[in-house]
Short mmCIF file of C-alpha atoms and ligand atoms in Angstrom, two decimals:
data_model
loop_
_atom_site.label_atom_id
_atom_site.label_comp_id
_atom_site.label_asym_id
_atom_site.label_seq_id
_atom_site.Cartn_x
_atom_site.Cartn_y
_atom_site.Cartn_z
CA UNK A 9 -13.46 13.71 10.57
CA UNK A 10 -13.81 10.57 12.68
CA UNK A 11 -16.40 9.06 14.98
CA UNK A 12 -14.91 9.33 18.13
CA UNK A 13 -16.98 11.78 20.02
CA UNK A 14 -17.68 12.69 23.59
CA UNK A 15 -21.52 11.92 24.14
CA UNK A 16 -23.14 12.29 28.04
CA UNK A 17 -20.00 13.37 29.19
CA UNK A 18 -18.19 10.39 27.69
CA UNK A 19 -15.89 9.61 24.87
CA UNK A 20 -17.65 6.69 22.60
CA UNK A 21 -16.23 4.92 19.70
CA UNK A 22 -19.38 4.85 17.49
CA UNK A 23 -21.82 3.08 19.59
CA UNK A 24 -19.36 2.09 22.33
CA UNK A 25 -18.18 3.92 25.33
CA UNK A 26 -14.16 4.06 25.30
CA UNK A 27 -14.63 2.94 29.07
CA UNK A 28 -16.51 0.22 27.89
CA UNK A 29 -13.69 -1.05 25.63
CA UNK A 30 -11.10 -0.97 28.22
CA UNK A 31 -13.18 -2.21 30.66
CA UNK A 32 -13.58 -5.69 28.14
CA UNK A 33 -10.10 -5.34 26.41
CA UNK A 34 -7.82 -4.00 28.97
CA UNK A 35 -5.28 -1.43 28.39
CA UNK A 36 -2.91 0.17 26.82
CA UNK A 37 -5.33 -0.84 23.59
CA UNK A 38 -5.68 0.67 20.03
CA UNK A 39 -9.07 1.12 19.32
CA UNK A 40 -10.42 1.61 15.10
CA UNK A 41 -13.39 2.81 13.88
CA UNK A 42 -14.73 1.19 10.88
CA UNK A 43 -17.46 3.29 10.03
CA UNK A 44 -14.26 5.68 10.09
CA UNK A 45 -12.00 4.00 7.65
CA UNK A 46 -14.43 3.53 5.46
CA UNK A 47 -15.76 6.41 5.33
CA UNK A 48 -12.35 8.30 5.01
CA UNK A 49 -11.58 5.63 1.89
CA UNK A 50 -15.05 6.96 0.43
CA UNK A 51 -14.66 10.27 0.76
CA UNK A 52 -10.50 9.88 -1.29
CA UNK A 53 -12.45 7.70 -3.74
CA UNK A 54 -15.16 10.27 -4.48
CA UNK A 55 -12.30 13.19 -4.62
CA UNK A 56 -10.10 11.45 -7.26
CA UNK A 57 -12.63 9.50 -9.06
CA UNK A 58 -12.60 11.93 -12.40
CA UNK A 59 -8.65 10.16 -12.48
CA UNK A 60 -10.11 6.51 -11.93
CA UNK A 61 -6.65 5.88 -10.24
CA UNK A 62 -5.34 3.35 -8.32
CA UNK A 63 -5.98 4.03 -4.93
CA UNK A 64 -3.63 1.91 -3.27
CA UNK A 65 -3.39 1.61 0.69
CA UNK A 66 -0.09 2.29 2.24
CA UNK A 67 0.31 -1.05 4.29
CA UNK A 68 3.19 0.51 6.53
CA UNK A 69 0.69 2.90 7.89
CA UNK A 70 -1.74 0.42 9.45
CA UNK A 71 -1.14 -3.70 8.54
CA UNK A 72 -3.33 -5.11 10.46
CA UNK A 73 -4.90 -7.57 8.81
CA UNK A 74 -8.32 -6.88 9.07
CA UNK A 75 -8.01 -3.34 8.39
CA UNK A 76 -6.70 -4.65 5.12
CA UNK A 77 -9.23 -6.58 4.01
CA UNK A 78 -12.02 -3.79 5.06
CA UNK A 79 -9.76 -1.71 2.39
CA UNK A 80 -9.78 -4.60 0.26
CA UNK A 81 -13.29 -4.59 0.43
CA UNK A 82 -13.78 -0.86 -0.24
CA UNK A 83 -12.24 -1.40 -3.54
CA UNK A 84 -8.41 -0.67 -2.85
CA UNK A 85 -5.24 -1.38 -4.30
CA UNK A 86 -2.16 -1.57 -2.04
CA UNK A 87 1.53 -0.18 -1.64
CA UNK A 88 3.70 -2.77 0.01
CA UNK A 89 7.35 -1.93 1.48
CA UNK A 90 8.73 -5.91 2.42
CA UNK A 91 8.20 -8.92 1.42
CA UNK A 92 6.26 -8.88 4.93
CA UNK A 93 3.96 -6.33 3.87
CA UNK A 94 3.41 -8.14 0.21
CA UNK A 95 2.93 -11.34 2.56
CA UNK A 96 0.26 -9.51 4.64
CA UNK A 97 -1.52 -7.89 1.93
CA UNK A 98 -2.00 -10.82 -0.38
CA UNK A 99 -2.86 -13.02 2.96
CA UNK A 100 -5.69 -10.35 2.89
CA UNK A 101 -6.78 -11.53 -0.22
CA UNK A 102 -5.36 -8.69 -2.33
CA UNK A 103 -4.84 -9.00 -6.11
CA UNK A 104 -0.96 -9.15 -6.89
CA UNK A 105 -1.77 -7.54 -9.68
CA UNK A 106 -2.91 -4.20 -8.11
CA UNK A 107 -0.10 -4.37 -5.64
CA UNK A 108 2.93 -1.57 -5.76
CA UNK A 109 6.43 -2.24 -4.38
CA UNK A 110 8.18 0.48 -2.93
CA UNK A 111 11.52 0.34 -1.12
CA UNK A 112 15.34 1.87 -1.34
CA UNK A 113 16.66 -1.76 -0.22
CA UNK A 114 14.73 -4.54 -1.78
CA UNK A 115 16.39 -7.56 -0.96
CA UNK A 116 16.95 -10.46 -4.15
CA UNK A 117 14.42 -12.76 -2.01
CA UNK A 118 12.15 -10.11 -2.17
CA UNK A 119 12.30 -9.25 -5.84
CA UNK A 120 12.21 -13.10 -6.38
CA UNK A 121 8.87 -13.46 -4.74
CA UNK A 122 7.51 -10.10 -6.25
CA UNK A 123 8.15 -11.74 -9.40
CA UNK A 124 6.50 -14.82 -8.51
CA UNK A 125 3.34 -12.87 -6.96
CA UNK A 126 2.72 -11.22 -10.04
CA UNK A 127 2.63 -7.94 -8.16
CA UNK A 128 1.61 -4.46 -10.70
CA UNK A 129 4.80 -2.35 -9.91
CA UNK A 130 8.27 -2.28 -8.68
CA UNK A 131 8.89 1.12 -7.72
CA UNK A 132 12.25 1.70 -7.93
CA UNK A 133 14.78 4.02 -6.46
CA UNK A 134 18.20 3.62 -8.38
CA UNK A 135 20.06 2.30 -11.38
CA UNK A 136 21.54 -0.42 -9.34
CA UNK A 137 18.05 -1.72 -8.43
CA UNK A 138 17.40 -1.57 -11.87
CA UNK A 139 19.71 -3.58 -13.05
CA UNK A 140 19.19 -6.07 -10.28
CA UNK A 141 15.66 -6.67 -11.42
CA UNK A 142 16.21 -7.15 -14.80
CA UNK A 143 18.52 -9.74 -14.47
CA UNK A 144 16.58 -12.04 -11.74
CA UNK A 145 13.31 -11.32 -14.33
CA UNK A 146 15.46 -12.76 -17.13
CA UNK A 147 16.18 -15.57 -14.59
CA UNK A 148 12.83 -16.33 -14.17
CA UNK A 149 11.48 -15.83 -17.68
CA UNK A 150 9.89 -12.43 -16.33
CA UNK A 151 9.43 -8.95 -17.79
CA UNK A 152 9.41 -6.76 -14.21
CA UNK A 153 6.33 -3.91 -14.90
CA UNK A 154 8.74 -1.36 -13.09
CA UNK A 155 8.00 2.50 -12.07
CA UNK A 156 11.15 5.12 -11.92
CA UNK A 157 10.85 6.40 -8.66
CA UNK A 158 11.79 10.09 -9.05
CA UNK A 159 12.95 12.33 -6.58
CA UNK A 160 11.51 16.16 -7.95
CA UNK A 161 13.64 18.59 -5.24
CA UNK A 162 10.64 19.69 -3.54
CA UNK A 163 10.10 20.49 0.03
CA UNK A 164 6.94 19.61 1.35
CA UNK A 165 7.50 21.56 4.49
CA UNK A 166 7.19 18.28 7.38
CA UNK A 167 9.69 16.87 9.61
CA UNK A 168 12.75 16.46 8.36
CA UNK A 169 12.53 12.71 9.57
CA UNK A 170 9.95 12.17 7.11
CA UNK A 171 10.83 14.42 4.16
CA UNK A 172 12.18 12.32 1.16
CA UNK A 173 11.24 14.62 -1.85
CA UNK A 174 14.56 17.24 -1.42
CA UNK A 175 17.74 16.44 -3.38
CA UNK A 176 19.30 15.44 -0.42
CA UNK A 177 17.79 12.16 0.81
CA UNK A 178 18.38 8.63 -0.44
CA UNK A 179 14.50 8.64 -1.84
CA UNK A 180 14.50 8.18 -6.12
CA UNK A 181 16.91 9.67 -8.39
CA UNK A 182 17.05 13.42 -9.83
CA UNK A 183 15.16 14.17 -12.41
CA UNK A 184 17.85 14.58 -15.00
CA UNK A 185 19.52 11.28 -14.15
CA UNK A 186 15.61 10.00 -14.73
CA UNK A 187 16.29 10.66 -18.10
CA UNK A 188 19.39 8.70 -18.51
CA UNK A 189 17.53 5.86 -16.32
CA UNK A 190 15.35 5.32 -18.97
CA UNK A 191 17.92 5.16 -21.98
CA UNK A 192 19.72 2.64 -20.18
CA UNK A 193 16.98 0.48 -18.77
CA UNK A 194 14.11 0.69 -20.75
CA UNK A 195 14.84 -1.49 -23.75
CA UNK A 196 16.35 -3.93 -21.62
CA UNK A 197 14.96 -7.47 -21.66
CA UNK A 198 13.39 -8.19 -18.35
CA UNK A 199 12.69 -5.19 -17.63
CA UNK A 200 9.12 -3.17 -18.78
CA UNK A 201 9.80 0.31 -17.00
CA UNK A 202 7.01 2.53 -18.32
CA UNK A 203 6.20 5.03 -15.18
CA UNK A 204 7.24 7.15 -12.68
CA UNK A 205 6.64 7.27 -9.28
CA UNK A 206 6.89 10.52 -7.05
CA UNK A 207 6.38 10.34 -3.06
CA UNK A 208 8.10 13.95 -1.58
CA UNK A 209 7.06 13.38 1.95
CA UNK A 210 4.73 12.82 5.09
CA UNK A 211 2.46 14.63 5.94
CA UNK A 212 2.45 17.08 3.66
CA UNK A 213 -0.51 19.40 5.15
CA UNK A 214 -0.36 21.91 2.00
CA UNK A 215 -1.66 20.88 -1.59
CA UNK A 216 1.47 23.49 -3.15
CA UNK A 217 4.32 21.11 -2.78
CA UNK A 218 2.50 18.19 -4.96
CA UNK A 219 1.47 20.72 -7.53
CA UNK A 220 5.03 21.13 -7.53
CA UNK A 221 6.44 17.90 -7.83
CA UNK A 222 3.58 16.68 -10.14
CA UNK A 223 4.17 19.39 -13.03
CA UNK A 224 7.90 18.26 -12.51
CA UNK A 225 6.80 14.37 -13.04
CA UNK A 226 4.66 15.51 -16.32
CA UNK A 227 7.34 17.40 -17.64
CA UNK A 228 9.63 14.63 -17.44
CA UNK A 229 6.98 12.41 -18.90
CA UNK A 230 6.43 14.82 -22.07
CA UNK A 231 10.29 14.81 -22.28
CA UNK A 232 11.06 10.67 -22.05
CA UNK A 233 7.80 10.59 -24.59
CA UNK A 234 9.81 12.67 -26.89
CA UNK A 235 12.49 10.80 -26.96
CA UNK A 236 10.31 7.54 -27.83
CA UNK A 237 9.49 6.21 -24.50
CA UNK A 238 6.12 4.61 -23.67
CA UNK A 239 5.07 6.09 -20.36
CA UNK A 240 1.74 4.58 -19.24
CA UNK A 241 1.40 5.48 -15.60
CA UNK A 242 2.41 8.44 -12.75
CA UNK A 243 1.97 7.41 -9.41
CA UNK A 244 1.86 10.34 -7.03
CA UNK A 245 2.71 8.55 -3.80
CA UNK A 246 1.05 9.32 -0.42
CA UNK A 247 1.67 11.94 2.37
CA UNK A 248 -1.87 13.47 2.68
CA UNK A 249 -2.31 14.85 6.03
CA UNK A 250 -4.61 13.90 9.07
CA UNK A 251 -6.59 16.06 11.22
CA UNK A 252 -4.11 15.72 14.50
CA UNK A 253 -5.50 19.05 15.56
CA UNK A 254 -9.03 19.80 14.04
CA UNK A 255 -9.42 20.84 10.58
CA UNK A 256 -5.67 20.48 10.22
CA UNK A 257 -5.33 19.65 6.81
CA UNK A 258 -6.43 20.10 3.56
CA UNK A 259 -9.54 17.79 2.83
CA UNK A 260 -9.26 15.11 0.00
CA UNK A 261 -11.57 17.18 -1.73
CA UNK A 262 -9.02 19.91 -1.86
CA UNK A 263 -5.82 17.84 -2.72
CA UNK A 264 -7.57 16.82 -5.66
CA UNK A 265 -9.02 19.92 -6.92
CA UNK A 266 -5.54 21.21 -7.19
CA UNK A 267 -3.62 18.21 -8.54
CA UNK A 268 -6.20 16.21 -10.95
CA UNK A 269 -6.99 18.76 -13.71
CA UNK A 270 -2.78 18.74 -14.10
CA UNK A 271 -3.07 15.18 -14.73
CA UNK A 272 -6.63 14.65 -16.38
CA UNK A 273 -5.59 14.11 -19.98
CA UNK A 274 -2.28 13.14 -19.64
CA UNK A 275 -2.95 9.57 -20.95
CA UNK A 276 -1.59 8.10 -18.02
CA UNK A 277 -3.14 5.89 -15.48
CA UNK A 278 -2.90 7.52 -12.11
CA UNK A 279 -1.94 6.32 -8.67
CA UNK A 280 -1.88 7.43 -5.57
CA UNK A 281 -0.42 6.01 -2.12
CA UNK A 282 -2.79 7.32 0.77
CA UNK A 283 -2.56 5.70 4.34
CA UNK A 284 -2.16 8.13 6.81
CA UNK A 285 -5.19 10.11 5.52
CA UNK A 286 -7.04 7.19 5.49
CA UNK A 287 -5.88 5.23 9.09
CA UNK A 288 -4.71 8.33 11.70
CA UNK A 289 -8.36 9.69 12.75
CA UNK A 290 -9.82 5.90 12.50
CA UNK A 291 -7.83 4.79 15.38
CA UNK A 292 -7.25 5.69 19.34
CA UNK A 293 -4.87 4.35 22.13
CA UNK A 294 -6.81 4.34 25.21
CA UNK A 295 -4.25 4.39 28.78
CA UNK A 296 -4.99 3.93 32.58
CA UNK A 297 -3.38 6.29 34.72
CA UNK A 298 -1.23 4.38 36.90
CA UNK A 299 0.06 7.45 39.10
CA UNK A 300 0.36 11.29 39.18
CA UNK A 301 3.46 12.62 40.55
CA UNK A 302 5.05 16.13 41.06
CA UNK A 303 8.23 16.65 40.62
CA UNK A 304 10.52 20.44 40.30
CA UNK A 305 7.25 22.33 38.93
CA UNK A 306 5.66 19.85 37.04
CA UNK A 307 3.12 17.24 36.73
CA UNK A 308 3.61 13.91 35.73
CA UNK A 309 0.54 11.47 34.36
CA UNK A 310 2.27 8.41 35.04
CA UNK A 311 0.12 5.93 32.68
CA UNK A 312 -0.07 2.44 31.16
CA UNK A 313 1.09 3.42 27.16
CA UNK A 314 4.31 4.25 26.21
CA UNK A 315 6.65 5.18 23.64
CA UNK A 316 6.73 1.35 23.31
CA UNK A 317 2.68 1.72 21.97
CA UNK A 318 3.25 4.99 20.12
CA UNK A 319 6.56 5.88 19.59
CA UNK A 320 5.50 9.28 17.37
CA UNK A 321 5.95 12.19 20.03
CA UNK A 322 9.63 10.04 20.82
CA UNK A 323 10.77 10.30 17.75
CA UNK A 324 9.38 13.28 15.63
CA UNK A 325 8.33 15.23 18.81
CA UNK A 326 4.77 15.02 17.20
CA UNK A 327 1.42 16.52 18.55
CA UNK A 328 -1.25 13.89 19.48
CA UNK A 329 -4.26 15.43 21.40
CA UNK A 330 -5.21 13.55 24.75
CA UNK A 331 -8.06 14.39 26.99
CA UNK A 332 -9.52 11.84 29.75
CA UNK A 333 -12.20 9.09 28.59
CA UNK A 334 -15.11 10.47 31.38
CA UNK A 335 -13.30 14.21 32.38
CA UNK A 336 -13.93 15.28 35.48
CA UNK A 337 -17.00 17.67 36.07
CA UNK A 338 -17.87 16.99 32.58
CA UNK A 339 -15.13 18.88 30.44
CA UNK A 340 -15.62 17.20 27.12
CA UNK A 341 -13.02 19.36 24.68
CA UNK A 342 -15.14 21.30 22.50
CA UNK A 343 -12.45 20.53 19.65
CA UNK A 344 -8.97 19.11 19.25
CA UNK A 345 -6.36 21.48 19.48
CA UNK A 346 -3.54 22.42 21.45
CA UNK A 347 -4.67 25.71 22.82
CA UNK A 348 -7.48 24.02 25.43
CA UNK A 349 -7.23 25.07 28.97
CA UNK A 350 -10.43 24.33 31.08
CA UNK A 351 -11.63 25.65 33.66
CA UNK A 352 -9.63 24.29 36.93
CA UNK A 353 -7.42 22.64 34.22
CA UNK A 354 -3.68 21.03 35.78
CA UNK A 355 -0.59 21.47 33.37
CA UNK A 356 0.45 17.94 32.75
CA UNK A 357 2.89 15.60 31.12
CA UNK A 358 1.80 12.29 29.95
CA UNK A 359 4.50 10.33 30.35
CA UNK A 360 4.79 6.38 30.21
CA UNK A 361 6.26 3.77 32.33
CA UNK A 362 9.59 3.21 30.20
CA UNK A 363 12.99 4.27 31.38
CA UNK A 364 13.69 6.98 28.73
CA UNK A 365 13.61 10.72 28.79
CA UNK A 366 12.12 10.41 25.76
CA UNK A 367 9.11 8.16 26.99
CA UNK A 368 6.21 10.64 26.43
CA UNK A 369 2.98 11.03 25.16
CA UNK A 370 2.34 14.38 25.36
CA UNK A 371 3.64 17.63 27.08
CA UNK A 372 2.99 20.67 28.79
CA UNK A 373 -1.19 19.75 28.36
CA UNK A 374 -3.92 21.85 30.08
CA UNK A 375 -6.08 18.87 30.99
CA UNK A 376 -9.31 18.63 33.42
CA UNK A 377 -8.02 16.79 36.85
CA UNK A 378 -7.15 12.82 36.48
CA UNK A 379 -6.56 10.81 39.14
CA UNK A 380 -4.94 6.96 39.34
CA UNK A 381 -7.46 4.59 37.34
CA UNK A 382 -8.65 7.61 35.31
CA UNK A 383 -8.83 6.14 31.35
CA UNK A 384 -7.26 9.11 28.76
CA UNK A 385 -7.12 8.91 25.26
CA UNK A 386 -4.24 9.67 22.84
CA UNK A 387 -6.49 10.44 19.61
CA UNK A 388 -5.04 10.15 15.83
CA UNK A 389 -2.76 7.21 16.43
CA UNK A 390 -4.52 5.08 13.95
CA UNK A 391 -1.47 5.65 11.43
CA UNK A 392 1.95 5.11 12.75
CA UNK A 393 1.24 4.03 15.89
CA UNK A 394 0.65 0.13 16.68
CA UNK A 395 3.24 -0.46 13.68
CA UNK A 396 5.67 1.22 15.07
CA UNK A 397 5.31 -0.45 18.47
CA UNK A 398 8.34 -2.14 20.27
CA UNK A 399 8.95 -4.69 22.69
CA UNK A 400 11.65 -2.71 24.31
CA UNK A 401 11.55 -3.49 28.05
CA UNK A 402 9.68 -6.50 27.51
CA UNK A 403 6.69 -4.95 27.31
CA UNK A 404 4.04 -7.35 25.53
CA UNK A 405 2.31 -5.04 22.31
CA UNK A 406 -1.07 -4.03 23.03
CA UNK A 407 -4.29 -5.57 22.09
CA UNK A 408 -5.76 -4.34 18.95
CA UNK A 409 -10.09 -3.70 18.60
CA UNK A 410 -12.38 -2.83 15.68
CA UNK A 411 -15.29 -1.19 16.18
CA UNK A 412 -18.52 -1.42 14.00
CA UNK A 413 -21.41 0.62 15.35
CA UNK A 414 -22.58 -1.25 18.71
CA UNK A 415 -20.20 -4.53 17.97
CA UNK A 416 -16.35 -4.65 19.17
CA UNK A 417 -14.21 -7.34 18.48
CA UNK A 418 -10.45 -8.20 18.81
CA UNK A 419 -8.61 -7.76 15.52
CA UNK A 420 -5.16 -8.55 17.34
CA UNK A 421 -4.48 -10.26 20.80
CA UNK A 422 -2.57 -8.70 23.26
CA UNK A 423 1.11 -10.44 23.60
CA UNK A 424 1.67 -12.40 26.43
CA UNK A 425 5.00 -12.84 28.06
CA UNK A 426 5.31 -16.02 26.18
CA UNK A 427 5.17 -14.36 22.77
CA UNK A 428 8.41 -12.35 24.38
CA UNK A 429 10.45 -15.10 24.66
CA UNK A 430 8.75 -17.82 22.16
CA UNK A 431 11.22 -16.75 19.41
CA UNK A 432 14.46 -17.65 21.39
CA UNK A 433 13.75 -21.03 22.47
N1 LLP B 530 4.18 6.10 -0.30
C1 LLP B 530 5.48 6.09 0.06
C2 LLP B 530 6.49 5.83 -0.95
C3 LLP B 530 5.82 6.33 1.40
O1 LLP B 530 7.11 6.33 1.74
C4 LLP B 530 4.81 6.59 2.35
C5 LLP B 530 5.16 6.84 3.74
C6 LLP B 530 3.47 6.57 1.92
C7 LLP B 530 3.20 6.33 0.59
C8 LLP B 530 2.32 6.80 2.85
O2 LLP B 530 2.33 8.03 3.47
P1 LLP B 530 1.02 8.52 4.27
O3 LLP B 530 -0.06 8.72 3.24
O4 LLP B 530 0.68 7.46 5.23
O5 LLP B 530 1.41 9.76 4.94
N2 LLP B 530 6.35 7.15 10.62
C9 LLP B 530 6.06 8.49 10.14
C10 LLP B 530 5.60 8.50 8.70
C11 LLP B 530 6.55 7.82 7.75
C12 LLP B 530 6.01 7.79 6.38
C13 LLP B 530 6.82 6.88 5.52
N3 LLP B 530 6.36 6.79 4.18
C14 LLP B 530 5.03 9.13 11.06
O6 LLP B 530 4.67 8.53 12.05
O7 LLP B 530 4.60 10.26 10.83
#
């Protein structure tokens, strides 16, 4: 799963102690395994490799840019959302070439320097972004390589916040209006639209819901084939769950032994959109506990992260596992799950020092006794989680660190008050 385990009593991070870390680094600081992300990029790799597909890094999970050019390394391809992300990718030495361009808004600057990049695929979400790249190619003596992003009406069961493969959210257009798409736009100059793109959600922690929308995608692709259409490629999208809780979700393993016999033989080339999978085990926030409280009937962990680090319990009310870095008489969890209560355990709230309701970390958690100075770590915040960060009450962003075996270094500095205010003088 990952290689952050509790050794002696004591969480390490491979061959460093998390105490160690914070000790060097200070906190609140996001911590990343390599040995973990590559590992995890292996294991998707060996799963799909009867496809040969694309497998192409979701940037928005995890852009640092180290961690992208330890993907680049591994052998991946990449799915860019901004012109920022395209900018970050290719500044991580990525071919344009194998980059995909997803996005319900791309902006006319962005499609400009797409175009320019040479990037693989525009992925794109409606007839009006269709048109719109077709004429700036023609402006620029391009033909845009352009995917149909469509959206199949399947529910893959996750937060609502995060669900874009139902009917009712802005993501792609129906499948019969897919058909029409293609009529209108595919023998247009500029334009070379000759796949479809599918992405129904995130995480999707059961492999039904992309059987589903995948034997939607190929029946569309026999039907546009009929009518004369040269499809070459089906890119699947992402959404492939983490472990947030132990043993979680399916294993790449088993995504793939569902969905690639459906697409082995299609004559298509095959992509797929991973991050999550690949990012939310390989990285930790480690917090100092700046005070305990009690307040009413309940117990407060007042500590250094926030919603401003990790915004993901704020906003989806989602389940990270803590535990403390060195627990008290030795209490190392003997898994991650919600259901731990140790012996002598307190019920706790992990809450953070911004002035929101919604500042927490966790809630209601059996956890051994901490005390003020006591190091805890939110686990699984690899994905989602220094991306997301904020500013919001001028609170610098954290420090990011890679770890590789016995060797930590800084892949990010933390922000100083300076960097607050640099970009208004
Ligand atoms: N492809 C497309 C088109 C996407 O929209 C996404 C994620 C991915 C791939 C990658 O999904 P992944 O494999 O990482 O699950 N902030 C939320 C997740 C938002 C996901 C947005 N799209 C969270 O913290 O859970």
């Amino acid at each position: 799963m990952d290689f952050f385990e509790y050794r002696g009593g004591e969480l390490h991070c491979e061959g460093v102690t998390a105490a160690a870390l914070a000790q060097r680094f200070g906190t609140p600081l996001y911590v990343y395994s390599k040995r973990t992300l590559v590992d995890h990029y292996r294991r998707l790799a060996e799963a799909w490799a009867a496809l040969d597909p694309w497998l192409c890094f979701s940037v928005k999970s995890c852009s640092n840019l180290h961690i992208l050019r330890l993907m680049r390394e591994c052998g991946a391809a990449f799915d860019v959302v901004s012109g920022g992300e395209m900018r970050r990718a290719i500044e991580a030495g990525a071919d344009p070439r194998r980059i995909v361009f997803a996005g319900v808004g791309k902006t006319d600057d962005e499609i400009r320097e797409a175009l320019s990049a040479g990037i693989g695929y525009f992925n794109v979400e409606s007839e009006a972004e269709m048109d719109n790249l077709g004429t700036i190619a023609v402006s620029m003596n391009r033909r845009a390589p352009a995917a149909l992003r469509v959206n199949p009406d399947v529910d893959p069961k996750t937060h609502v916040y995060t669900t874009t493969g139902k009917r009712e959210t802005k993501f792609g257009v129906d499948l019969e209006r897919a058909k029409r798409v293609f009529h209108a736009f595919a023998r247009r100059p500029g334009l070379d639209l000759s796949a479809i793109h599918l992405h129904i959600g995130s995480p999707v922690n059961t492999v039904e819901p992309y059987v589903q929308s995948i034997t939607k995608g190929l029946d569309l692709v026999d039907a546009l084939r009929r009518d004369g259409f040269g499809v070459r490629a089906i890119n699947i999208g992402g959404g492939y769950g983490a472990h947030y809780e132990d043993d979680q979700a399916p294993t790449a393993a088993q995504y793939a032994a569902h969905v690639a016999p459906l697409l082995k033989g299609a004559g298509l080339t095959v992509m797929l959109e991973p991050g999550r999978t690949i990012t939310a085990n390989a990285g930790v926030l480690l917090t100092r506990t700046l005070y305990t409280k009690h307040s009413g009937d309940r117990q407060f962990l007042i500590v250094d992260a926030s919603m401003t680090e990790l915004i993901r319990p704020a906003l989806y009310g989602s389940f990270h596992f803590v535990w403390p870095v060195r627990p008290a008489r030795g209490q190392t969890p003997p898994r991650r799950s919600a259901q731990l209560k140790p012996e002598g355990a307190v019920l706790v709230d992990l809450v953070g020092p911004v002035c929101e309701s919604s500042d927490f970390l966790a809630k209601e958690r059996w956890l051994p006794p901490v005390t003020r100075g006591d190091l805890v770590c939110v686990f699984t915040a690899g994905a989602y989680g220094f991306v997301m960060s904020s500013q919001y009450n001028s609170r610098p962003r954290p420090a990011e660190v890679l770890v590789d075996g016995d060797d930590a270094r800084i892949i990010r500095r933390r922000e100083t008050y300076d960097d607050l205010v640099a970009a208004e003088r």
